[in-house]
Short mmCIF file of C-alpha atoms in Angstrom, two decimals:
data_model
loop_
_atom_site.label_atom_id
_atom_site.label_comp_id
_atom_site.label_asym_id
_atom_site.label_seq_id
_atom_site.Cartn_x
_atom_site.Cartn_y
_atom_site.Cartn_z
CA UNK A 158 -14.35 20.20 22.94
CA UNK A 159 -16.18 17.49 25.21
CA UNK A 160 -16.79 15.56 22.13
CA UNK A 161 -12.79 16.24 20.52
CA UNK A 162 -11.40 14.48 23.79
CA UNK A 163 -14.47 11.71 23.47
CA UNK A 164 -13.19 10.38 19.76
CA UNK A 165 -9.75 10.91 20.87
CA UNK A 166 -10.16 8.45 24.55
CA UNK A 167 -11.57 5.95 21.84
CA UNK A 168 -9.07 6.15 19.55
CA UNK A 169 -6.30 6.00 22.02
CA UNK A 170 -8.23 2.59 23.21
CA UNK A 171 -8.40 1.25 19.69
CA UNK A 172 -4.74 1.67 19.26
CA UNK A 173 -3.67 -0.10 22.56
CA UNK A 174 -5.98 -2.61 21.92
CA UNK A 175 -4.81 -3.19 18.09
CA UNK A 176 -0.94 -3.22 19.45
CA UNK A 177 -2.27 -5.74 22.38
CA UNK A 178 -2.73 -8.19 19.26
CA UNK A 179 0.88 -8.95 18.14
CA UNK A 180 3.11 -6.85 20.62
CA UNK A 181 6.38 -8.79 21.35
CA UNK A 182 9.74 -8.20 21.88
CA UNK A 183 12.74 -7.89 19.54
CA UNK A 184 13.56 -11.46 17.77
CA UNK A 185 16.79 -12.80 16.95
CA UNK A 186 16.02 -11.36 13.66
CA UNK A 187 15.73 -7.83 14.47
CA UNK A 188 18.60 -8.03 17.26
CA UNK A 189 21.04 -9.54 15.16
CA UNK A 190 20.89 -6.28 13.07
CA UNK A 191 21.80 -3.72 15.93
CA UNK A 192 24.75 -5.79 16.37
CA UNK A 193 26.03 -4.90 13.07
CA UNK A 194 28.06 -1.12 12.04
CA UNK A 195 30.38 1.07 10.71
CA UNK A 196 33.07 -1.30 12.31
CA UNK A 197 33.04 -3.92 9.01
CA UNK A 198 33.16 -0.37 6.43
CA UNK A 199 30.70 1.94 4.74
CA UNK A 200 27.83 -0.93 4.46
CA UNK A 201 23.73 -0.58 4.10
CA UNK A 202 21.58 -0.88 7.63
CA UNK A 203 24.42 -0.48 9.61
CA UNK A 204 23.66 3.62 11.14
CA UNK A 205 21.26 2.20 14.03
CA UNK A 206 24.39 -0.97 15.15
CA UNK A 207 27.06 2.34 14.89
CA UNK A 208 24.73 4.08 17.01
CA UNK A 209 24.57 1.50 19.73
CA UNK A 210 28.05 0.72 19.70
CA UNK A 211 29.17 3.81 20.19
CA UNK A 212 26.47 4.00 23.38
CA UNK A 213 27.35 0.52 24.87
CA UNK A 214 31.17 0.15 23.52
CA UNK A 215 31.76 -2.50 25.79
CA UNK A 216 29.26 -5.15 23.82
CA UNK A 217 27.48 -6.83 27.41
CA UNK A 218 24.12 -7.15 28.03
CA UNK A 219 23.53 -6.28 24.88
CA UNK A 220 20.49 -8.13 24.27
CA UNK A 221 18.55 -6.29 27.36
CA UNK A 222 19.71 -3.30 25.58
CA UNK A 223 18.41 -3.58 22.23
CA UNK A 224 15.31 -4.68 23.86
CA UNK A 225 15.07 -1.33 25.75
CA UNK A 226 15.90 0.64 23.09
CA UNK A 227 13.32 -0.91 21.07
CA UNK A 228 10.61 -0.18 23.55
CA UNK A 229 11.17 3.52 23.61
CA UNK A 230 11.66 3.78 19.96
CA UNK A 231 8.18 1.96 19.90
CA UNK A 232 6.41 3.98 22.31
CA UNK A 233 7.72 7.70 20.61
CA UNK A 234 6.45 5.85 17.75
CA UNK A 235 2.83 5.46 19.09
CA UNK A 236 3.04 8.98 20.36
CA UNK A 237 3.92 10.91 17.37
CA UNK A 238 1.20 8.89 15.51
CA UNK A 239 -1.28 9.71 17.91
CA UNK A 240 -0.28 13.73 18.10
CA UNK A 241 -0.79 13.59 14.59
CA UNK A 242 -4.26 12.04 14.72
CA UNK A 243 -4.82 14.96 17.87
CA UNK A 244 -3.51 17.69 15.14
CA UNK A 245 -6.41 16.26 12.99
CA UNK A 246 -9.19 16.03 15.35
CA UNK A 247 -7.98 19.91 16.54
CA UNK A 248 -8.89 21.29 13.19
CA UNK A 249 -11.90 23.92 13.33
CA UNK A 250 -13.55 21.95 10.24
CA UNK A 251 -12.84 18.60 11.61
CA UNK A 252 -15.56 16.57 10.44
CA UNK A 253 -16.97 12.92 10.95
CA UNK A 254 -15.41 11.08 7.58
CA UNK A 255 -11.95 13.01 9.55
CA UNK A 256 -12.93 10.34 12.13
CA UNK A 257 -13.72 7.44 10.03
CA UNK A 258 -10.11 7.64 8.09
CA UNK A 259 -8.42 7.88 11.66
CA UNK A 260 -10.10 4.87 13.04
CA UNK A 261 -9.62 2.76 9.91
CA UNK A 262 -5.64 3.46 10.73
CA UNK A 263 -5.50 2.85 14.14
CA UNK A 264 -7.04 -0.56 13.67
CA UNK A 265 -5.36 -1.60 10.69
CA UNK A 266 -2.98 -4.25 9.72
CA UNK A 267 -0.23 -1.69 9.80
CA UNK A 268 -0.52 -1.08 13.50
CA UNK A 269 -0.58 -4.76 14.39
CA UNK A 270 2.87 -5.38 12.31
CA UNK A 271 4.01 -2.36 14.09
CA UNK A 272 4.01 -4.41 17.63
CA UNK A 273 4.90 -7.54 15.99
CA UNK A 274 7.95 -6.59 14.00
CA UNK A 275 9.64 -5.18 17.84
CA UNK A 276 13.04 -3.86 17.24
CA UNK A 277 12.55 -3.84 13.53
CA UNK A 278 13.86 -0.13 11.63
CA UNK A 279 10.34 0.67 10.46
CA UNK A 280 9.63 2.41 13.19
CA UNK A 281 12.45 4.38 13.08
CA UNK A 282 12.14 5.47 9.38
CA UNK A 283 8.12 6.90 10.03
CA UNK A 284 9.81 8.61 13.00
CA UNK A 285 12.34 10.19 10.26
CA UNK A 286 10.15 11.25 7.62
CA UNK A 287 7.80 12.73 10.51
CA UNK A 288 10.91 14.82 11.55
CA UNK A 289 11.37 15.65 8.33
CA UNK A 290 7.67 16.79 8.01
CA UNK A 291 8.21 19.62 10.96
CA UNK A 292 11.81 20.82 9.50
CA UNK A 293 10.08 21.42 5.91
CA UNK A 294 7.24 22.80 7.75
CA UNK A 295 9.59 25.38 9.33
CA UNK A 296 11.37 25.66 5.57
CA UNK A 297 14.25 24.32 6.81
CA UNK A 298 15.00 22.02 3.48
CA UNK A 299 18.50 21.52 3.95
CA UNK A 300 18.23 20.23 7.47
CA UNK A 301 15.25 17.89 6.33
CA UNK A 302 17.21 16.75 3.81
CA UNK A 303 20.24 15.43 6.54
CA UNK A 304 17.46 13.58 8.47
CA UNK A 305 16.25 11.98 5.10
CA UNK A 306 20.02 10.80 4.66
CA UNK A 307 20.46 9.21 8.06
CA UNK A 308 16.76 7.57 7.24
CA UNK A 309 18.81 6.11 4.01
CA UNK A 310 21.43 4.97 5.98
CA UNK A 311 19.25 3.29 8.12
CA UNK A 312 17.66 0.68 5.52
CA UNK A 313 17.69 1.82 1.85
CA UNK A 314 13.95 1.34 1.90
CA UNK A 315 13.31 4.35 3.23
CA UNK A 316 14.19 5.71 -0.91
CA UNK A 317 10.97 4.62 -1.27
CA UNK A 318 9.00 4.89 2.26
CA UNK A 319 10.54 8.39 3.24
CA UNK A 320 11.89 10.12 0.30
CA UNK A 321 8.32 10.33 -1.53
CA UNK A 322 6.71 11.08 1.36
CA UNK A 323 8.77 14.37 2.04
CA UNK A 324 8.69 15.37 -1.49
CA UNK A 325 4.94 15.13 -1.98
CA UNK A 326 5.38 17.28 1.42
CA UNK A 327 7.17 20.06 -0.50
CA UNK A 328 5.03 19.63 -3.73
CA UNK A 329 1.85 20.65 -1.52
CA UNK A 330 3.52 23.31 0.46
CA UNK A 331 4.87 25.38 -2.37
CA UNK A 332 2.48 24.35 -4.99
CA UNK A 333 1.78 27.61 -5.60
CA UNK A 334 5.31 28.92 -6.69
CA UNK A 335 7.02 29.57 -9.64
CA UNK A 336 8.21 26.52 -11.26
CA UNK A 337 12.31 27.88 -10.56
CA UNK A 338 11.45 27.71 -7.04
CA UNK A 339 10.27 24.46 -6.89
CA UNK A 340 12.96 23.01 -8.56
CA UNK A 341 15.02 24.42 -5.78
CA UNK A 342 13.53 22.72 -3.30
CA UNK A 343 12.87 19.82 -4.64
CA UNK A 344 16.85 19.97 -5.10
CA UNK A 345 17.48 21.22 -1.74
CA UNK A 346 15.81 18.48 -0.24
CA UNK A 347 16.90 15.91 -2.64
CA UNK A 348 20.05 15.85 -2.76
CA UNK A 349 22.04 14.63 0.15
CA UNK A 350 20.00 11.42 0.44
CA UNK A 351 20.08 10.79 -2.79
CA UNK A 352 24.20 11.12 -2.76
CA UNK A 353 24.35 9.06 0.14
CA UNK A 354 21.96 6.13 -1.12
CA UNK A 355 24.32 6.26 -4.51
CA UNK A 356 27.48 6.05 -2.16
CA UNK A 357 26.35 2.94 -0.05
CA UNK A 358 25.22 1.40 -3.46
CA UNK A 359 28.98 2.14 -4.65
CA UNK A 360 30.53 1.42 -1.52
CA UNK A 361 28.53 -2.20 -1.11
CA UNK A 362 29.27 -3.07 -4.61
CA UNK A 363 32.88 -3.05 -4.26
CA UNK A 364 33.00 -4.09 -0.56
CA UNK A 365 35.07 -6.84 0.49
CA UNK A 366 33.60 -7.77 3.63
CA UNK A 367 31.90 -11.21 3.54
CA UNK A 368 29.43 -13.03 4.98
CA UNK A 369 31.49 -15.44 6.87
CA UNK A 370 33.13 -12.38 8.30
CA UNK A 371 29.18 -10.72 9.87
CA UNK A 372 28.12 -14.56 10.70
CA UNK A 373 31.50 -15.02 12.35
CA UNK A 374 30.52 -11.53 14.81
CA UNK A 375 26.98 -12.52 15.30
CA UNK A 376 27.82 -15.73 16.55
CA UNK A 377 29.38 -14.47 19.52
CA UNK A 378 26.50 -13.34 20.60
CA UNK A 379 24.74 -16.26 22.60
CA UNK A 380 20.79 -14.75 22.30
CA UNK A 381 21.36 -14.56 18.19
CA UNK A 382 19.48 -18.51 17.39
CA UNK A 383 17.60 -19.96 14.83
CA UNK A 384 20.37 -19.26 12.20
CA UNK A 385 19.80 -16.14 12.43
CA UNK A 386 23.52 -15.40 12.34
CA UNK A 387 23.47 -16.39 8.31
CA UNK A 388 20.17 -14.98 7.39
CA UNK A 389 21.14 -11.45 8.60
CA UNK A 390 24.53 -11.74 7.41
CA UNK A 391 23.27 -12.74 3.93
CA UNK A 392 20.88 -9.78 3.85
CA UNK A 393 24.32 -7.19 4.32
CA UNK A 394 26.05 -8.79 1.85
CA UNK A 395 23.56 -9.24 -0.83
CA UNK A 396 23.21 -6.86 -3.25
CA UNK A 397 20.09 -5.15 -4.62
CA UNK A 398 20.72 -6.96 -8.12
CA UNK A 399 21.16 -10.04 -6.46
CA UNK A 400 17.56 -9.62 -4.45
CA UNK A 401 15.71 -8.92 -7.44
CA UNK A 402 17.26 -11.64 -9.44
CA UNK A 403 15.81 -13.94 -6.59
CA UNK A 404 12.61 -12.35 -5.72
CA UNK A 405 11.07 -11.22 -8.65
CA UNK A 406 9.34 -13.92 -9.87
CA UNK A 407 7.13 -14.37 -6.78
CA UNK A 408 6.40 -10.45 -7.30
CA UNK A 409 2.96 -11.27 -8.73
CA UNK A 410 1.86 -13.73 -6.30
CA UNK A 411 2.73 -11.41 -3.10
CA UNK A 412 0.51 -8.58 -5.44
CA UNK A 413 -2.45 -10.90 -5.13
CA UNK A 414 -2.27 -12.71 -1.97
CA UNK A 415 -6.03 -12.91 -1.44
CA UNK A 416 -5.93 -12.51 2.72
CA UNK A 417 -3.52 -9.33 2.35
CA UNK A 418 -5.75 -7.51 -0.34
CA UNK A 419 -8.77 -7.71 1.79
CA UNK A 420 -7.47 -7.27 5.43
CA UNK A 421 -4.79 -4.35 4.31
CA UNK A 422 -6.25 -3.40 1.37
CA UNK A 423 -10.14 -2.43 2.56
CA UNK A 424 -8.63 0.32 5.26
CA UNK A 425 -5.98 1.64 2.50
CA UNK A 426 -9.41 1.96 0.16
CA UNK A 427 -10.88 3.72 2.74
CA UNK A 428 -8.29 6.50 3.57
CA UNK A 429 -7.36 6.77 -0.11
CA UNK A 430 -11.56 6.72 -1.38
CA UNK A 431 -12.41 9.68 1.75
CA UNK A 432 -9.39 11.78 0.72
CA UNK A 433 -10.76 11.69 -2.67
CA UNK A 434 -14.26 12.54 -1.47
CA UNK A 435 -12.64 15.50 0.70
CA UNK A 436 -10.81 17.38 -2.12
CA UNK A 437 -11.58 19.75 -4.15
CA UNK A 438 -11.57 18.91 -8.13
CA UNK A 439 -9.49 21.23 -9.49
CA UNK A 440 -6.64 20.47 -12.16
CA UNK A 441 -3.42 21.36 -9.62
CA UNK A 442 -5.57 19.16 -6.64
CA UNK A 443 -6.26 16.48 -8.60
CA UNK A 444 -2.62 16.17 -10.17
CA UNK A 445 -1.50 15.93 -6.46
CA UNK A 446 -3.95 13.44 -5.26
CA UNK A 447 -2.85 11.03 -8.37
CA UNK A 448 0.70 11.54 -6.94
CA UNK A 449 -0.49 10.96 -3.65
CA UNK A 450 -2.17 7.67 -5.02
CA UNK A 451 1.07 6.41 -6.83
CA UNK A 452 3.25 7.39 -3.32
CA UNK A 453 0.62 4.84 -1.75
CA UNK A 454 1.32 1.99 -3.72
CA UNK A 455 4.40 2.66 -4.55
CA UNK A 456 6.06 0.11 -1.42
CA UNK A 457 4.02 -3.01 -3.20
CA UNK A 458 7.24 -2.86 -5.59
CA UNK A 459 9.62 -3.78 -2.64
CA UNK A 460 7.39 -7.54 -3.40
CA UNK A 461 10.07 -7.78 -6.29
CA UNK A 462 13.46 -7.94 -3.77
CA UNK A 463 12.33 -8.97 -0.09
CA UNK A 464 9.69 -11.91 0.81
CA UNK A 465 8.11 -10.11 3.96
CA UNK A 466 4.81 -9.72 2.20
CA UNK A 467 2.67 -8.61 4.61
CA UNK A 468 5.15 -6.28 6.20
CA UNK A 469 5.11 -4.85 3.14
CA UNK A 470 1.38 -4.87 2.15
CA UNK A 471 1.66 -2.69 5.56
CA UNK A 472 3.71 0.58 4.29
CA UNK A 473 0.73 0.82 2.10
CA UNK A 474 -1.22 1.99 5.00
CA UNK A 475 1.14 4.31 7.22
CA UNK A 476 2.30 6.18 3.61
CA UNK A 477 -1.57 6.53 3.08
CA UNK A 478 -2.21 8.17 6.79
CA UNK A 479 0.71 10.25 6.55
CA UNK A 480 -0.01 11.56 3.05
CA UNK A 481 -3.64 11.80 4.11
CA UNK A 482 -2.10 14.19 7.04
CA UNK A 483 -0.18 15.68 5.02
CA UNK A 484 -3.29 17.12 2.48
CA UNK A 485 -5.27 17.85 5.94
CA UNK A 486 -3.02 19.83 7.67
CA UNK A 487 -2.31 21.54 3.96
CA UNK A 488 -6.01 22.42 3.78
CA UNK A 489 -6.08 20.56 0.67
CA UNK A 490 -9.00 18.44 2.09
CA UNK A 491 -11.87 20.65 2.85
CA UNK A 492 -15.00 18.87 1.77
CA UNK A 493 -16.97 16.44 4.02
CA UNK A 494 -18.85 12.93 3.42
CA UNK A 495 -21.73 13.62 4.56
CA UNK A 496 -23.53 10.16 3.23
CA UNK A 497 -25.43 7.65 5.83
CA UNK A 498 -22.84 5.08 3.75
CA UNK A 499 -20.12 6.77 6.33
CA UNK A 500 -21.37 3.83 9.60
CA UNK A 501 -21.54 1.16 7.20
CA UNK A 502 -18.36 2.04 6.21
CA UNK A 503 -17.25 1.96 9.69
CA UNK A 504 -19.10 -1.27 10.55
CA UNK A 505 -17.46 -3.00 7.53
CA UNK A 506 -13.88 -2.12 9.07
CA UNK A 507 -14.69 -3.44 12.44
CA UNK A 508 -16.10 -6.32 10.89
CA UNK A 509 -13.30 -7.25 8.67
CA UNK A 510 -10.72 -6.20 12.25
CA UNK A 511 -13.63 -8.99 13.53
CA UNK A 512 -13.12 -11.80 11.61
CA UNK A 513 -9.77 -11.54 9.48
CA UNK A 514 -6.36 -12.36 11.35
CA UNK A 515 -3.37 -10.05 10.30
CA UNK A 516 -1.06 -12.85 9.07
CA UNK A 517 2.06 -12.67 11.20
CA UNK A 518 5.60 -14.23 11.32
CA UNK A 519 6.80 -16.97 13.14
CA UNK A 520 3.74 -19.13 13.05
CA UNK A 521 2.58 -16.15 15.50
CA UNK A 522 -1.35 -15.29 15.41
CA UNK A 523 -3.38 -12.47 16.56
CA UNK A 524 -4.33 -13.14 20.33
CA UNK A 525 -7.71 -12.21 21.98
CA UNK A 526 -10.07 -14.12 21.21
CA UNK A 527 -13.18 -14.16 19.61
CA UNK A 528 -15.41 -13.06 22.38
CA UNK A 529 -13.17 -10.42 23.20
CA UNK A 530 -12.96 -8.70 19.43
CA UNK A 531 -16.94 -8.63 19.41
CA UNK A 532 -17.01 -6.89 22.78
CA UNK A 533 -14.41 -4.51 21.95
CA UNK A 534 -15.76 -3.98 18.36
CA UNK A 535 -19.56 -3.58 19.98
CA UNK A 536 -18.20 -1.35 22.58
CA UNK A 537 -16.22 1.17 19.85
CA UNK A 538 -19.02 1.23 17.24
CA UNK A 539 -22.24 1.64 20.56
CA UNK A 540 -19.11 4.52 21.47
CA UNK A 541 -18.98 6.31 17.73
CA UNK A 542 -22.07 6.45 17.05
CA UNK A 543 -23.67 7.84 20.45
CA UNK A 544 -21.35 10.43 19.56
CA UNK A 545 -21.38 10.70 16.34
CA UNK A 546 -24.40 13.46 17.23
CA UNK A 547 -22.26 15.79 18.48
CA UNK A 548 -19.48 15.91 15.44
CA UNK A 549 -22.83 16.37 13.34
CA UNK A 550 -23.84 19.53 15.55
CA UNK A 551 -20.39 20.39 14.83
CA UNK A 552 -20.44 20.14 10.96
CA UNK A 553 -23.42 22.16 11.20
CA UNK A 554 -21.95 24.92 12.63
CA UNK A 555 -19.07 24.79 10.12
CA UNK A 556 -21.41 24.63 7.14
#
């Protein structure tokens, strides 16, 4: 217990000091899109805008507003990441390499975009798929599958963030049914977002509404700057052809950007490696964990429609963590690393966190500086390992 509530004071302090970073407010960017809804027709991104317009109809102060609700959104983000990391650390069999994958998280890239991109829908799609996780928990497929939706009609990312997510949710959780059942739930959960995401597609294809007309609403507002007014506007508009079309050929480039495949892709390696190290090799396990593999890297195809590369190289991580929770808490993951190579694992993530800068936007960089990282980073490591004797009485009693 004493040494549960240790690792979790430290991993609380390595996630407020990882947001400390990058955390700002809401930029034109991401405010310009909750001022966009359901008023200008059936249109992608618009649930969140509908949702504050029917909460503020008025349209004043509307920039203090979408600040505030960004806040809160952020902080219930924080908190349902962190009660799942608590879930983990809770298990009887909760073991040191447990540890190791949860730190590499909560100091990751991911968690530093999280405070930088303020007011941004990301946060509210992980909050969706999480919700999602506790209604399939409960079998409740159908009402899981209403949450997905309103995740799809929140960006139309989330048919690749979300959606795969929740159904490698359902594969794990009835993996041991006949194959007629798991069709069924694979269609009851399925379904709805899927008709909805086909119904936007429809709906946006044959819109009228132009760009001139969302530029022309945006400009009203006098905190939307920067042109902001036409870059948002454009991104409604465009179509998902269109973005491909343009983006595509830098696909390969944002694939091997040499700063994002070592500062996002050493704590993905880690989380993905350990969960391999932690299952069990048997034919239906290892069929899952390829699956859970291909849901990780799955988001590094967005590279071939949208240029926010390291945003991107991001989803990498949180779809890792939550599939990684997902196996845990589905007792799929019951071996332990029990290798010295565990700390230098652990040193070589604070020591990349050291020296590497998450790349942000804005011609924004990480703050602290240098001094600061090494006495945080000595401070966490002195921390883990002191204790890292009492998880190993632990294991011992387990084993």
């Amino acid at each position: 217990m004493k040494a549960q509530k240790s690792y979790l004071i430290i991993l609380f302090l390595s996630l407020v000091f990882t947001i400390s970073k990058a955390f700002r407010l809401p930029n034109d960017f991401a405010e310009a899109h909750w001022l966009i809804g359901y008023q200008f027709g059936f249109i992608k991104r618009a649930l969140p805008g509908a949702f504050l317009n029917v909460l503020f109809p008025s349209g004043e102060n509307m920039e203090s507003k979408i600040i505030f609700i960004s806040i809160i959104l952020f902080l219930i983000f924080c908190a349902a990441l962190f009660f799942l990391a608590y879930k983990i650390i809770k298990l009887s069999d909760f073991y040191f390499d447990d540890y190791v994958i949860l730190l590499s998280f909560f100091s990751s890239s991911y968690i530093v975009f999280s405070a930088h991109f303020m007011g941004y829908y990301d946060n509210i799609l992980i909050l969706i798929v999480i919700l999602s996780f506790l209604l399939i928990s409960r079998n409740y497929l159908i009402f899981a599958s209403m949450v997905l939706a309103l995740g799809i009609l929140t960006h139309e990312s989330s048919l690749i963030m979300c959606l795969p997510l929740a159904t490698f949710y359902v594969m794990i959780k009835f993996r041991d049914d006949d194959i007629k059942k798991k069709i069924q739930s694979f269609f009851e959960l399925l379904i709805i977002p899927i008709v909805v995401f086909l119904l936007i597609y429809i709906s946006n294809k044959n819109s009228s509404i132009s760009m001139e007309v969302l530029q022309n609403h945006l400009q009203k507002f006098d905190f939307i700057k920067e042109n902001r007014d036409f870059i948002v506007a454009d991104g409604f508009t465009h179509s998902f052809l269109d973005y491909i079309n343009e983006q595509r050929i830098y696909f390969w480039a944002r694939i091997f950007e040499p700063t994002l495949i070592f500062k996002v892709g050493l704590p993905l390696f880690v989380i993905i490696w350990l969960s391999w190290e932690k299952i069990e090799k048997n034919k239906t396990n290892i069929i899952l964990y390829s699956i859970y593999v291909l849901i990780c890297i799955l988001p590094l195809g967005l590279h071939a429609i949208a240029w926010d590369t390291g945003r991107i190289w991001g989803y990498t991580q949180i779809i890792a963590f939550l599939g990684y929770f997902l196996m845990r808490s589905q007792n799929l993951l019951k071996l332990q690393y029990q290798k010295a190579e565990i700390i230098i694992i652990l040193l070589l993530i604070g020591i990349e966190n050291l020296i590497m800068y998450t790349p942000l936007m804005d011609n924004l960089t990480e703050k602290f500086d240098m001094e600061t990282r090494i006495i945080f980073f000595i401070t966490v490591i002195a921390f883990v390992i002191i204790n890292r004797f009492n998880i190993t009485q632990k294991e011992e009693v387990c084993n």
